[in-house]
C-alpha atoms as an extended CHARMM CRD file, in Angstrom:
* protein
*
       270  EXT
         1         1  MET       CA             51.5550000000       66.0350000000       24.3640000000  PROA      1               0.0000000000
         2         2  ARG       CA             50.8190000000       66.2860000000       20.6440000000  PROA      2               0.0000000000
         3         3  TYR       CA             53.4600000000       63.6440000000       19.9630000000  PROA      3               0.0000000000
         4         4  ALA       CA             51.9940000000       61.4150000000       22.6510000000  PROA      4               0.0000000000
         5         5  HSD       CA             48.5560000000       61.5740000000       20.9880000000  PROA      5               0.0000000000
         6         6  ALA       CA             50.1170000000       60.7850000000       17.6190000000  PROA      6               0.0000000000
         7         7  ALA       CA             51.9540000000       57.8020000000       19.0690000000  PROA      7               0.0000000000
         8         8  LEU       CA             48.7430000000       56.5180000000       20.6410000000  PROA      8               0.0000000000
         9         9  ALA       CA             46.8970000000       56.8380000000       17.3260000000  PROA      9               0.0000000000
        10        10  LEU       CA             49.6570000000       54.9800000000       15.4940000000  PROA      10              0.0000000000
        11        11  GLY       CA             49.5980000000       52.2930000000       18.1430000000  PROA      11              0.0000000000
        12        12  LEU       CA             45.8470000000       51.8050000000       17.7410000000  PROA      12              0.0000000000
        13        13  ILE       CA             46.1670000000       51.6190000000       13.9520000000  PROA      13              0.0000000000
        14        14  ALA       CA             48.9530000000       49.0860000000       14.3220000000  PROA      14              0.0000000000
        15        15  CYS       CA             46.8070000000       46.9680000000       16.6130000000  PROA      15              0.0000000000
        16        16  LEU       CA             44.0270000000       46.9910000000       14.0130000000  PROA      16              0.0000000000
        17        17  LEU       CA             46.3900000000       45.8640000000       11.2430000000  PROA      17              0.0000000000
        18        18  ILE       CA             48.8020000000       43.5380000000       13.0320000000  PROA      18              0.0000000000
        19        19  VAL       CA             47.4100000000       40.2810000000       14.4120000000  PROA      19              0.0000000000
        20        20  GLY       CA             49.9360000000       40.2130000000       17.1860000000  PROA      20              0.0000000000
        21        21  CYS       CA             48.3060000000       43.2570000000       18.8370000000  PROA      21              0.0000000000
        22        22  GLU       CA             44.8390000000       41.6850000000       19.2030000000  PROA      22              0.0000000000
        23        23  THR       CA             43.2480000000       42.1720000000       22.5910000000  PROA      23              0.0000000000
        24        24  GLU       CA             41.1910000000       39.5110000000       24.2830000000  PROA      24              0.0000000000
        25        25  ALA       CA             37.4630000000       39.9260000000       23.4760000000  PROA      25              0.0000000000
        26        26  LEU       CA             35.1810000000       40.4130000000       26.4400000000  PROA      26              0.0000000000
        27        27  PRO       CA             32.1340000000       38.1190000000       26.6340000000  PROA      27              0.0000000000
        28        28  THR       CA             28.7350000000       39.7380000000       26.0230000000  PROA      28              0.0000000000
        29        29  GLN       CA             26.9330000000       40.3140000000       29.2870000000  PROA      29              0.0000000000
        30        30  VAL       CA             23.2670000000       39.2020000000       29.2360000000  PROA      30              0.0000000000
        31        31  THR       CA             21.4190000000       40.8640000000       32.0720000000  PROA      31              0.0000000000
        32        32  ILE       CA             18.4500000000       39.3370000000       33.8600000000  PROA      32              0.0000000000
        33        33  GLU       CA             16.2320000000       42.0620000000       32.3750000000  PROA      33              0.0000000000
        34        34  ILE       CA             17.3150000000       41.2280000000       28.8040000000  PROA      34              0.0000000000
        35        35  ALA       CA             16.8280000000       37.5110000000       29.3930000000  PROA      35              0.0000000000
        36        36  GLN       CA             13.3600000000       38.1010000000       30.8130000000  PROA      36              0.0000000000
        37        37  THR       CA             12.4290000000       40.3130000000       27.8540000000  PROA      37              0.0000000000
        38        38  ILE       CA             13.5980000000       37.6790000000       25.3650000000  PROA      38              0.0000000000
        39        39  ALA       CA             11.6470000000       34.9860000000       27.2040000000  PROA      39              0.0000000000
        40        40  PHE       CA              8.5070000000       37.1670000000       27.2860000000  PROA      40              0.0000000000
        41        41  ILE       CA              8.6910000000       37.8930000000       23.5490000000  PROA      41              0.0000000000
        42        42  THR       CA              9.2900000000       34.2250000000       22.7250000000  PROA      42              0.0000000000
        43        43  GLN       CA              6.4700000000       32.9590000000       24.9170000000  PROA      43              0.0000000000
        44        44  ASN       CA              3.9450000000       35.5400000000       23.7020000000  PROA      44              0.0000000000
        45        45  ALA       CA              4.7830000000       35.6500000000       20.0090000000  PROA      45              0.0000000000
        46        46  PRO       CA              1.7800000000       34.7800000000       17.8200000000  PROA      46              0.0000000000
        47        47  PRO       CA              1.8390000000       31.6930000000       15.5750000000  PROA      47              0.0000000000
        48        48  ALA       CA              3.5790000000       31.7730000000       12.2160000000  PROA      48              0.0000000000
        49        49  GLY       CA              1.6030000000       33.7670000000        9.7020000000  PROA      49              0.0000000000
        50        50  PHE       CA              0.3350000000       36.1840000000       12.3510000000  PROA      50              0.0000000000
        51        51  ASP       CA              3.6680000000       37.7330000000       13.3400000000  PROA      51              0.0000000000
        52        52  GLN       CA              4.1180000000       40.1020000000       10.3900000000  PROA      52              0.0000000000
        53        53  GLY       CA              0.8940000000       42.0600000000       10.6460000000  PROA      53              0.0000000000
        54        54  VAL       CA             -2.7290000000       41.1310000000       10.0170000000  PROA      54              0.0000000000
        55        55  ARG       CA             -5.4690000000       42.6170000000        7.8750000000  PROA      55              0.0000000000
        56        56  PHE       CA             -9.1310000000       42.4190000000        8.7900000000  PROA      56              0.0000000000
        57        57  ALA       CA            -11.0540000000       44.7800000000        6.5700000000  PROA      57              0.0000000000
        58        58  PRO       CA            -13.9100000000       44.0540000000        6.9570000000  PROA      58              0.0000000000
        59        59  ILE       CA            -13.5820000000       43.2030000000       10.6340000000  PROA      59              0.0000000000
        60        60  ASP       CA            -15.6170000000       39.9810000000       10.2290000000  PROA      60              0.0000000000
        61        61  ARG       CA            -13.4080000000       38.7430000000        7.4160000000  PROA      61              0.0000000000
        62        62  ASN       CA            -13.0410000000       34.9330000000        7.1550000000  PROA      62              0.0000000000
        63        63  LEU       CA            -16.1750000000       34.1500000000        9.1610000000  PROA      63              0.0000000000
        64        64  GLU       CA            -17.7070000000       32.7550000000        5.9880000000  PROA      64              0.0000000000
        65        65  ARG       CA            -15.0900000000       29.9820000000        6.2090000000  PROA      65              0.0000000000
        66        66  LEU       CA            -16.3630000000       28.8120000000        9.5960000000  PROA      66              0.0000000000
        67        67  PRO       CA            -19.3000000000       26.3600000000        9.6300000000  PROA      67              0.0000000000
        68        68  HSD       CA            -21.1360000000       27.9570000000       12.5790000000  PROA      68              0.0000000000
        69        69  TRP       CA            -20.6710000000       31.2170000000       14.4910000000  PROA      69              0.0000000000
        70        70  HSD       CA            -22.3600000000       33.8250000000       16.6740000000  PROA      70              0.0000000000
        71        71  THR       CA            -21.2220000000       37.4600000000       16.8220000000  PROA      71              0.0000000000
        72        72  GLN       CA            -22.3810000000       40.5590000000       18.6620000000  PROA      72              0.0000000000
        73        73  LEU       CA            -21.8980000000       44.2220000000       17.8170000000  PROA      73              0.0000000000
        74        74  ILE       CA            -22.7600000000       47.1390000000       20.1160000000  PROA      74              0.0000000000
        75        75  ILE       CA            -22.5760000000       50.7380000000       18.8910000000  PROA      75              0.0000000000
        76        76  ARG       CA            -23.2670000000       53.4130000000       21.4960000000  PROA      76              0.0000000000
        77        77  PHE       CA            -23.4300000000       57.1810000000       21.0750000000  PROA      77              0.0000000000
        78        78  GLU       CA            -23.4760000000       59.8040000000       23.8100000000  PROA      78              0.0000000000
        79        79  GLY       CA            -23.4260000000       63.4820000000       22.9540000000  PROA      79              0.0000000000
        80        80  PHE       CA            -25.4490000000       66.1800000000       21.2490000000  PROA      80              0.0000000000
        81        81  LEU       CA            -26.9690000000       67.1600000000       17.9830000000  PROA      81              0.0000000000
        82        82  ALA       CA            -24.4890000000       69.5990000000       16.4720000000  PROA      82              0.0000000000
        83        83  GLY       CA            -25.3890000000       73.1330000000       17.5370000000  PROA      83              0.0000000000
        84        84  SER       CA            -27.5720000000       71.9410000000       20.4160000000  PROA      84              0.0000000000
        85        85  THR       CA            -26.9900000000       71.6100000000       24.1540000000  PROA      85              0.0000000000
        86        86  GLN       CA            -29.6650000000       68.9500000000       24.6350000000  PROA      86              0.0000000000
        87        87  PRO       CA            -27.9000000000       65.6320000000       25.3920000000  PROA      87              0.0000000000
        88        88  ILE       CA            -28.9230000000       62.5090000000       23.4860000000  PROA      88              0.0000000000
        89        89  SER       CA            -27.7860000000       58.9000000000       23.6190000000  PROA      89              0.0000000000
        90        90  GLY       CA            -28.5400000000       55.6680000000       21.8620000000  PROA      90              0.0000000000
        91        91  THR       CA            -27.4060000000       52.0700000000       21.5200000000  PROA      91              0.0000000000
        92        92  LEU       CA            -27.6410000000       49.7720000000       18.5170000000  PROA      92              0.0000000000
        93        93  THR       CA            -27.0770000000       46.0680000000       19.1920000000  PROA      93              0.0000000000
        94        94  ALA       CA            -26.7300000000       43.5170000000       16.4090000000  PROA      94              0.0000000000
        95        95  GLU       CA            -26.5390000000       39.7760000000       17.0180000000  PROA      95              0.0000000000
        96        96  ILE       CA            -25.8080000000       37.4510000000       14.1340000000  PROA      96              0.0000000000
        97        97  PHE       CA            -26.1360000000       33.6580000000       14.1500000000  PROA      97              0.0000000000
        98        98  SER       CA            -24.9530000000       31.6360000000       11.1660000000  PROA      98              0.0000000000
        99        99  ASN       CA            -24.9940000000       28.0300000000       10.0170000000  PROA      99              0.0000000000
       100       100  GLN       CA            -22.8070000000       28.7380000000        7.0360000000  PROA      100             0.0000000000
       101       101  LEU       CA            -22.9180000000       25.3390000000        5.3410000000  PROA      101             0.0000000000
       102       102  SER       CA            -26.7190000000       25.0980000000        5.2560000000  PROA      102             0.0000000000
       103       103  GLY       CA            -27.2610000000       28.7430000000        4.3020000000  PROA      103             0.0000000000
       104       104  GLU       CA            -29.1230000000       29.6240000000        7.5070000000  PROA      104             0.0000000000
       105       105  ARG       CA            -28.7310000000       33.0370000000        9.0780000000  PROA      105             0.0000000000
       106       106  ARG       CA            -30.4730000000       35.0450000000       11.8010000000  PROA      106             0.0000000000
       107       107  VAL       CA            -29.8800000000       38.7340000000       12.5340000000  PROA      107             0.0000000000
       108       108  VAL       CA            -31.4840000000       40.5180000000       15.4930000000  PROA      108             0.0000000000
       109       109  LEU       CA            -31.2730000000       44.3280000000       15.6910000000  PROA      109             0.0000000000
       110       110  ARG       CA            -32.1570000000       46.3170000000       18.8080000000  PROA      110             0.0000000000
       111       111  ALA       CA            -32.2810000000       50.1240000000       18.9080000000  PROA      111             0.0000000000
       112       112  GLU       CA            -32.6960000000       52.0820000000       22.1410000000  PROA      112             0.0000000000
       113       113  GLY       CA            -32.4110000000       55.7430000000       23.0720000000  PROA      113             0.0000000000
       114       114  ASP       CA            -33.3870000000       59.1880000000       21.8550000000  PROA      114             0.0000000000
       115       115  ALA       CA            -30.4370000000       59.2540000000       19.4540000000  PROA      115             0.0000000000
       116       116  PHE       CA            -32.7780000000       57.2790000000       17.1910000000  PROA      116             0.0000000000
       117       117  ALA       CA            -35.6040000000       59.7850000000       17.7150000000  PROA      117             0.0000000000
       118       118  ILE       CA            -37.8170000000       57.0140000000       19.0860000000  PROA      118             0.0000000000
       119       119  ALA       CA            -39.7880000000       56.9990000000       22.3190000000  PROA      119             0.0000000000
       120       120  GLU       CA            -39.0470000000       53.3690000000       23.2010000000  PROA      120             0.0000000000
       121       121  GLY       CA            -36.7550000000       50.5540000000       22.1160000000  PROA      121             0.0000000000
       122       122  ARG       CA            -37.3750000000       48.6780000000       18.9120000000  PROA      122             0.0000000000
       123       123  ASN       CA            -36.3780000000       45.2020000000       17.7720000000  PROA      123             0.0000000000
       124       124  VAL       CA            -36.4030000000       43.8260000000       14.2460000000  PROA      124             0.0000000000
       125       125  GLU       CA            -35.2430000000       40.4590000000       12.9930000000  PROA      125             0.0000000000
       126       126  GLY       CA            -34.1670000000       39.0220000000        9.6700000000  PROA      126             0.0000000000
       127       127  VAL       CA            -33.8870000000       35.3020000000        8.9220000000  PROA      127             0.0000000000
       128       128  ARG       CA            -32.5770000000       33.4960000000        5.8730000000  PROA      128             0.0000000000
       129       129  ILE       CA            -33.1880000000       29.7970000000        5.3560000000  PROA      129             0.0000000000
       130       130  GLY       CA            -31.7270000000       28.6830000000        2.0650000000  PROA      130             0.0000000000
       131       131  ASN       CA            -32.9700000000       31.1750000000       -0.5160000000  PROA      131             0.0000000000
       132       132  THR       CA            -36.0250000000       32.2850000000        1.4670000000  PROA      132             0.0000000000
       133       133  PHE       CA            -35.9430000000       35.4460000000        3.5590000000  PROA      133             0.0000000000
       134       134  TYR       CA            -38.1570000000       36.4260000000        6.4930000000  PROA      134             0.0000000000
       135       135  PHE       CA            -38.5780000000       39.7160000000        8.3250000000  PROA      135             0.0000000000
       136       136  VAL       CA            -40.0550000000       40.3860000000       11.7740000000  PROA      136             0.0000000000
       137       137  ASP       CA            -40.9440000000       44.0560000000       12.3020000000  PROA      137             0.0000000000
       138       138  GLN       CA            -40.9610000000       46.1200000000       15.5180000000  PROA      138             0.0000000000
       139       139  ASN       CA            -44.5260000000       44.9710000000       16.2260000000  PROA      139             0.0000000000
       140       140  GLY       CA            -43.5470000000       41.2930000000       16.0760000000  PROA      140             0.0000000000
       141       141  LEU       CA            -45.2940000000       40.6980000000       12.7460000000  PROA      141             0.0000000000
       142       142  CYS       CA            -43.5160000000       38.2570000000       10.4520000000  PROA      142             0.0000000000
       143       143  SER       CA            -43.5940000000       38.2960000000        6.6640000000  PROA      143             0.0000000000
       144       144  VAL       CA            -41.8740000000       36.4820000000        3.8420000000  PROA      144             0.0000000000
       145       145  VAL       CA            -39.6610000000       38.9710000000        2.0300000000  PROA      145             0.0000000000
       146       146  THR       CA            -40.3320000000       39.2280000000       -1.6830000000  PROA      146             0.0000000000
       147       147  ASP       CA            -39.8360000000       42.6500000000       -3.2440000000  PROA      147             0.0000000000
       148       148  ASP       CA            -38.5740000000       44.8310000000       -0.3730000000  PROA      148             0.0000000000
       149       149  PRO       CA            -34.7450000000       44.9810000000       -0.5600000000  PROA      149             0.0000000000
       150       150  ASN       CA            -34.4730000000       46.7990000000        2.7800000000  PROA      150             0.0000000000
       151       151  ARG       CA            -36.2050000000       43.9960000000        4.6540000000  PROA      151             0.0000000000
       152       152  ARG       CA            -34.1350000000       41.3680000000        2.8860000000  PROA      152             0.0000000000
       153       153  ARG       CA            -31.0000000000       43.3160000000        3.7480000000  PROA      153             0.0000000000
       154       154  VAL       CA            -31.5460000000       42.7530000000        7.4810000000  PROA      154             0.0000000000
       155       155  ALA       CA            -30.8870000000       39.0180000000        7.1390000000  PROA      155             0.0000000000
       156       156  GLU       CA            -27.8410000000       39.7240000000        4.9550000000  PROA      156             0.0000000000
       157       157  LEU       CA            -26.3620000000       42.4070000000        7.2200000000  PROA      157             0.0000000000
       158       158  THR       CA            -22.7120000000       41.9790000000        8.1940000000  PROA      158             0.0000000000
       159       159  VAL       CA            -20.6930000000       43.6450000000       10.9340000000  PROA      159             0.0000000000
       160       160  GLY       CA            -18.2980000000       44.9460000000        8.3050000000  PROA      160             0.0000000000
       161       161  ASP       CA            -21.1830000000       46.7830000000        6.6330000000  PROA      161             0.0000000000
       162       162  LEU       CA            -21.6320000000       48.8220000000        9.8130000000  PROA      162             0.0000000000
       163       163  ILE       CA            -18.1400000000       49.3490000000       11.2320000000  PROA      163             0.0000000000
       164       164  GLY       CA            -15.6540000000       48.5300000000        8.4670000000  PROA      164             0.0000000000
       165       165  GLY       CA            -12.4010000000       47.0860000000        9.7510000000  PROA      165             0.0000000000
       166       166  VAL       CA             -8.6440000000       47.4300000000       10.1760000000  PROA      166             0.0000000000
       167       167  ARG       CA             -6.4140000000       47.5120000000        7.1030000000  PROA      167             0.0000000000
       168       168  LEU       CA             -3.2250000000       46.6530000000        9.0250000000  PROA      168             0.0000000000
       169       169  ALA       CA             -2.4100000000       45.7840000000       12.6460000000  PROA      169             0.0000000000
       170       170  GLN       CA              0.8050000000       44.6310000000       14.3570000000  PROA      170             0.0000000000
       171       171  HSD       CA              1.0260000000       42.2680000000       17.3240000000  PROA      171             0.0000000000
       172       172  THR       CA              1.8830000000       43.7880000000       20.7020000000  PROA      172             0.0000000000
       173       173  TYR       CA              2.7750000000       40.5620000000       22.5790000000  PROA      173             0.0000000000
       174       174  GLY       CA             -0.4110000000       40.6380000000       24.6170000000  PROA      174             0.0000000000
       175       175  ARG       CA             -1.8850000000       37.1690000000       24.9930000000  PROA      175             0.0000000000
       176       176  LYS       CA             -4.8600000000       35.6210000000       26.7930000000  PROA      176             0.0000000000
       177       177  THR       CA             -7.3780000000       32.7980000000       26.6370000000  PROA      177             0.0000000000
       178       178  GLU       CA            -11.0900000000       33.6120000000       26.5310000000  PROA      178             0.0000000000
       179       179  ARG       CA            -14.1840000000       31.7350000000       25.3990000000  PROA      179             0.0000000000
       180       180  LYS       CA            -11.9740000000       28.6570000000       24.8400000000  PROA      180             0.0000000000
       181       181  MET       CA             -9.8580000000       30.5840000000       22.3160000000  PROA      181             0.0000000000
       182       182  ALA       CA             -6.1700000000       31.5100000000       22.4730000000  PROA      182             0.0000000000
       183       183  LEU       CA             -6.0380000000       35.2140000000       21.6000000000  PROA      183             0.0000000000
       184       184  TRP       CA             -3.2380000000       37.6260000000       20.6820000000  PROA      184             0.0000000000
       185       185  GLN       CA             -3.4280000000       41.4000000000       20.9400000000  PROA      185             0.0000000000
       186       186  TYR       CA             -2.7050000000       43.7530000000       18.0340000000  PROA      186             0.0000000000
       187       187  GLY       CA             -2.2950000000       47.5020000000       17.7340000000  PROA      187             0.0000000000
       188       188  PHE       CA             -3.1020000000       49.7530000000       14.7880000000  PROA      188             0.0000000000
       189       189  LEU       CA             -2.7770000000       53.3320000000       13.5840000000  PROA      189             0.0000000000
       190       190  PRO       CA             -5.7600000000       55.6580000000       13.1010000000  PROA      190             0.0000000000
       191       191  SER       CA             -4.9690000000       55.7740000000        9.3830000000  PROA      191             0.0000000000
       192       192  ASP       CA             -5.4910000000       51.9980000000        9.1610000000  PROA      192             0.0000000000
       193       193  ILE       CA             -9.1070000000       52.1050000000       10.3570000000  PROA      193             0.0000000000
       194       194  GLU       CA            -12.0440000000       51.9140000000        7.9470000000  PROA      194             0.0000000000
       195       195  LEU       CA            -15.2890000000       53.5720000000        9.0800000000  PROA      195             0.0000000000
       196       196  PRO       CA            -17.7840000000       53.3140000000        6.2090000000  PROA      196             0.0000000000
       197       197  LEU       CA            -20.8230000000       54.7980000000        7.9710000000  PROA      197             0.0000000000
       198       198  ILE       CA            -19.2160000000       57.7680000000        9.7270000000  PROA      198             0.0000000000
       199       199  THR       CA            -18.4470000000       60.9310000000        7.7770000000  PROA      199             0.0000000000
       200       200  PRO       CA            -17.2220000000       64.2970000000        9.0800000000  PROA      200             0.0000000000
       201       201  THR       CA            -18.9850000000       67.3000000000        7.5920000000  PROA      201             0.0000000000
       202       202  GLN       CA            -17.1490000000       70.4070000000        6.4380000000  PROA      202             0.0000000000
       203       203  GLY       CA            -15.3330000000       71.7350000000        9.4790000000  PROA      203             0.0000000000
       204       204  GLY       CA            -16.0640000000       68.5380000000       11.4350000000  PROA      204             0.0000000000
       205       205  SER       CA            -13.6820000000       65.8170000000       12.5880000000  PROA      205             0.0000000000
       206       206  ILE       CA            -13.3260000000       62.2300000000       13.7960000000  PROA      206             0.0000000000
       207       207  SER       CA            -10.6880000000       61.4740000000       16.4430000000  PROA      207             0.0000000000
       208       208  ILE       CA             -9.6240000000       58.0380000000       17.6980000000  PROA      208             0.0000000000
       209       209  LEU       CA             -9.5520000000       58.0360000000       21.5040000000  PROA      209             0.0000000000
       210       210  SER       CA             -8.7150000000       54.3520000000       22.0040000000  PROA      210             0.0000000000
       211       211  GLY       CA             -8.7750000000       51.0090000000       20.2340000000  PROA      211             0.0000000000
       212       212  ASP       CA             -8.0870000000       47.3430000000       20.9020000000  PROA      212             0.0000000000
       213       213  LEU       CA             -7.9210000000       44.2580000000       18.6820000000  PROA      213             0.0000000000
       214       214  TRP       CA             -7.6400000000       40.5760000000       19.6420000000  PROA      214             0.0000000000
       215       215  ILE       CA             -7.1670000000       37.8380000000       17.0420000000  PROA      215             0.0000000000
       216       216  ALA       CA             -7.8620000000       34.0970000000       17.2580000000  PROA      216             0.0000000000
       217       217  PRO       CA             -5.2340000000       32.5650000000       14.9320000000  PROA      217             0.0000000000
       218       218  SER       CA             -6.8330000000       29.1190000000       15.2160000000  PROA      218             0.0000000000
       219       219  LEU       CA             -9.8940000000       30.5630000000       13.4680000000  PROA      219             0.0000000000
       220       220  ASN       CA             -8.0770000000       33.2400000000       11.4530000000  PROA      220             0.0000000000
       221       221  ALA       CA            -10.6970000000       35.6580000000       12.7390000000  PROA      221             0.0000000000
       222       222  VAL       CA            -11.1420000000       38.6820000000       14.9800000000  PROA      222             0.0000000000
       223       223  ALA       CA            -12.3320000000       37.6940000000       18.4470000000  PROA      223             0.0000000000
       224       224  ASP       CA            -12.6800000000       41.1700000000       19.9850000000  PROA      224             0.0000000000
       225       225  TYR       CA            -12.5130000000       44.6970000000       18.5920000000  PROA      225             0.0000000000
       226       226  THR       CA            -13.2220000000       47.9150000000       20.4580000000  PROA      226             0.0000000000
       227       227  LEU       CA            -12.9740000000       51.4780000000       19.2570000000  PROA      227             0.0000000000
       228       228  THR       CA            -13.8220000000       54.7800000000       20.9260000000  PROA      228             0.0000000000
       229       229  LEU       CA            -14.2390000000       57.8520000000       18.7240000000  PROA      229             0.0000000000
       230       230  ARG       CA            -14.7190000000       61.5440000000       19.3470000000  PROA      230             0.0000000000
       231       231  LEU       CA            -17.0630000000       63.0820000000       16.7930000000  PROA      231             0.0000000000
       232       232  GLU       CA            -17.3850000000       66.7440000000       15.9440000000  PROA      232             0.0000000000
       233       233  SER       CA            -20.1580000000       67.5960000000       13.4740000000  PROA      233             0.0000000000
       234       234  ALA       CA            -20.1730000000       64.1250000000       11.9200000000  PROA      234             0.0000000000
       235       235  LEU       CA            -22.8480000000       62.1510000000       10.1140000000  PROA      235             0.0000000000
       236       236  VAL       CA            -23.7100000000       58.6900000000       11.4470000000  PROA      236             0.0000000000
       237       237  PRO       CA            -26.7360000000       57.5730000000        9.3840000000  PROA      237             0.0000000000
       238       238  ILE       CA            -27.8580000000       54.8840000000       11.8370000000  PROA      238             0.0000000000
       239       239  PHE       CA            -28.2910000000       57.6720000000       14.4100000000  PROA      239             0.0000000000
       240       240  ARG       CA            -30.5430000000       60.5540000000       13.3020000000  PROA      240             0.0000000000
       241       241  GLY       CA            -29.9840000000       60.0980000000        9.5640000000  PROA      241             0.0000000000
       242       242  ASN       CA            -28.4370000000       63.2210000000        8.0190000000  PROA      242             0.0000000000
       243       243  GLN       CA            -28.3430000000       65.2660000000       11.2350000000  PROA      243             0.0000000000
       244       244  GLN       CA            -24.8740000000       66.1770000000       12.4870000000  PROA      244             0.0000000000
       245       245  LEU       CA            -23.6870000000       64.6950000000       15.7860000000  PROA      245             0.0000000000
       246       246  SER       CA            -20.9800000000       65.6720000000       18.2650000000  PROA      246             0.0000000000
       247       247  GLY       CA            -19.9660000000       63.3740000000       21.1070000000  PROA      247             0.0000000000
       248       248  THR       CA            -18.4600000000       59.9700000000       21.8610000000  PROA      248             0.0000000000
       249       249  LEU       CA            -19.1140000000       56.8560000000       19.7990000000  PROA      249             0.0000000000
       250       250  THR       CA            -18.0820000000       53.4630000000       21.1960000000  PROA      250             0.0000000000
       251       251  ILE       CA            -17.8980000000       50.3030000000       19.0820000000  PROA      251             0.0000000000
       252       252  THR       CA            -17.6430000000       46.8420000000       20.6660000000  PROA      252             0.0000000000
       253       253  TYR       CA            -17.5130000000       43.6890000000       18.5450000000  PROA      253             0.0000000000
       254       254  SER       CA            -17.0730000000       40.0940000000       19.7340000000  PROA      254             0.0000000000
       255       255  LEU       CA            -17.0520000000       36.6440000000       18.2130000000  PROA      255             0.0000000000
       256       256  LEU       CA            -18.9830000000       34.9470000000       21.0060000000  PROA      256             0.0000000000
       257       257  GLU       CA            -19.0240000000       31.3560000000       19.7670000000  PROA      257             0.0000000000
       258       258  SER       CA            -17.9750000000       29.1800000000       16.8670000000  PROA      258             0.0000000000
       259       259  GLY       CA            -18.4370000000       25.5320000000       15.9950000000  PROA      259             0.0000000000
       260       260  GLN       CA            -21.9090000000       25.1870000000       17.5100000000  PROA      260             0.0000000000
       261       261  LEU       CA            -24.9060000000       24.3560000000       15.3210000000  PROA      261             0.0000000000
       262       262  TYR       CA            -27.6940000000       26.8990000000       15.9180000000  PROA      262             0.0000000000
       263       263  ASN       CA            -31.4220000000       26.2970000000       15.7890000000  PROA      263             0.0000000000
       264       264  ILE       CA            -32.3920000000       28.8280000000       13.1210000000  PROA      264             0.0000000000
       265       265  ALA       CA            -36.0390000000       28.3210000000       12.2130000000  PROA      265             0.0000000000
       266       266  ILE       CA            -38.8300000000       30.1290000000       10.3950000000  PROA      266             0.0000000000
       267       267  PRO       CA            -39.9740000000       32.9510000000       12.7300000000  PROA      267             0.0000000000
       268       268  TYR       CA            -43.2650000000       32.5840000000       14.5450000000  PROA      268             0.0000000000
       269       269  GLY       CA            -46.1630000000       33.8930000000       12.4970000000  PROA      269             0.0000000000
       270       270  CYS       CA            -44.7370000000       33.1610000000        9.0400000000  PROA      270             0.0000000000
């Protein structure tokens, strides 16, 4: 038997070295499943320039290159003050309208819920027309902003200021059309997320429960971004200042429109 194995080995070596021993190659078999997978990848691949990863930090990066746009950001918290069993919740909504070329901008902020330590909802508004800034307070009173940087900051607020962005994301072959935009889906790692206004305290933590990112290559901009976080003893200054929070924080950002000229005027009363 040992000699038979040796003879077989020598025969195989001979076939590798001597052309006359070549065996006929078998054709590669392409299954229906493989063909369907290849077709799916080809049909759903993003355009050139968006197939090797994208970077949107801040998340509203490149909007300044669009002439007109309207975005919405919703940040919602449900949970507790750290060390308490009394539930609290709150929602901050920011809507931003921009006529980029003419330097016109309108930002509307709405805060609701006891997470803000307020009894009822409040709205404030900031408007910029050229180099003049206006502020409408929670009582609906309008004033021209001169020396107060906080009031001026409302009209200059960006989504990236509040929620940061994604340093790197890779396409996942998801594709859809919404709001007249062709969108591609991207995935990202927790380590690639920037969260400028959320800080864990000593012994606290921030965990990513879920996230989703859709890009509009035609605009080179983020169309939709959602993120759900689990907070343990974390600071979120827009909710309760320097008090620690534990619970669930949900972030939803959308580019609602682009290319439409908006009627941004001096607020009533100014």
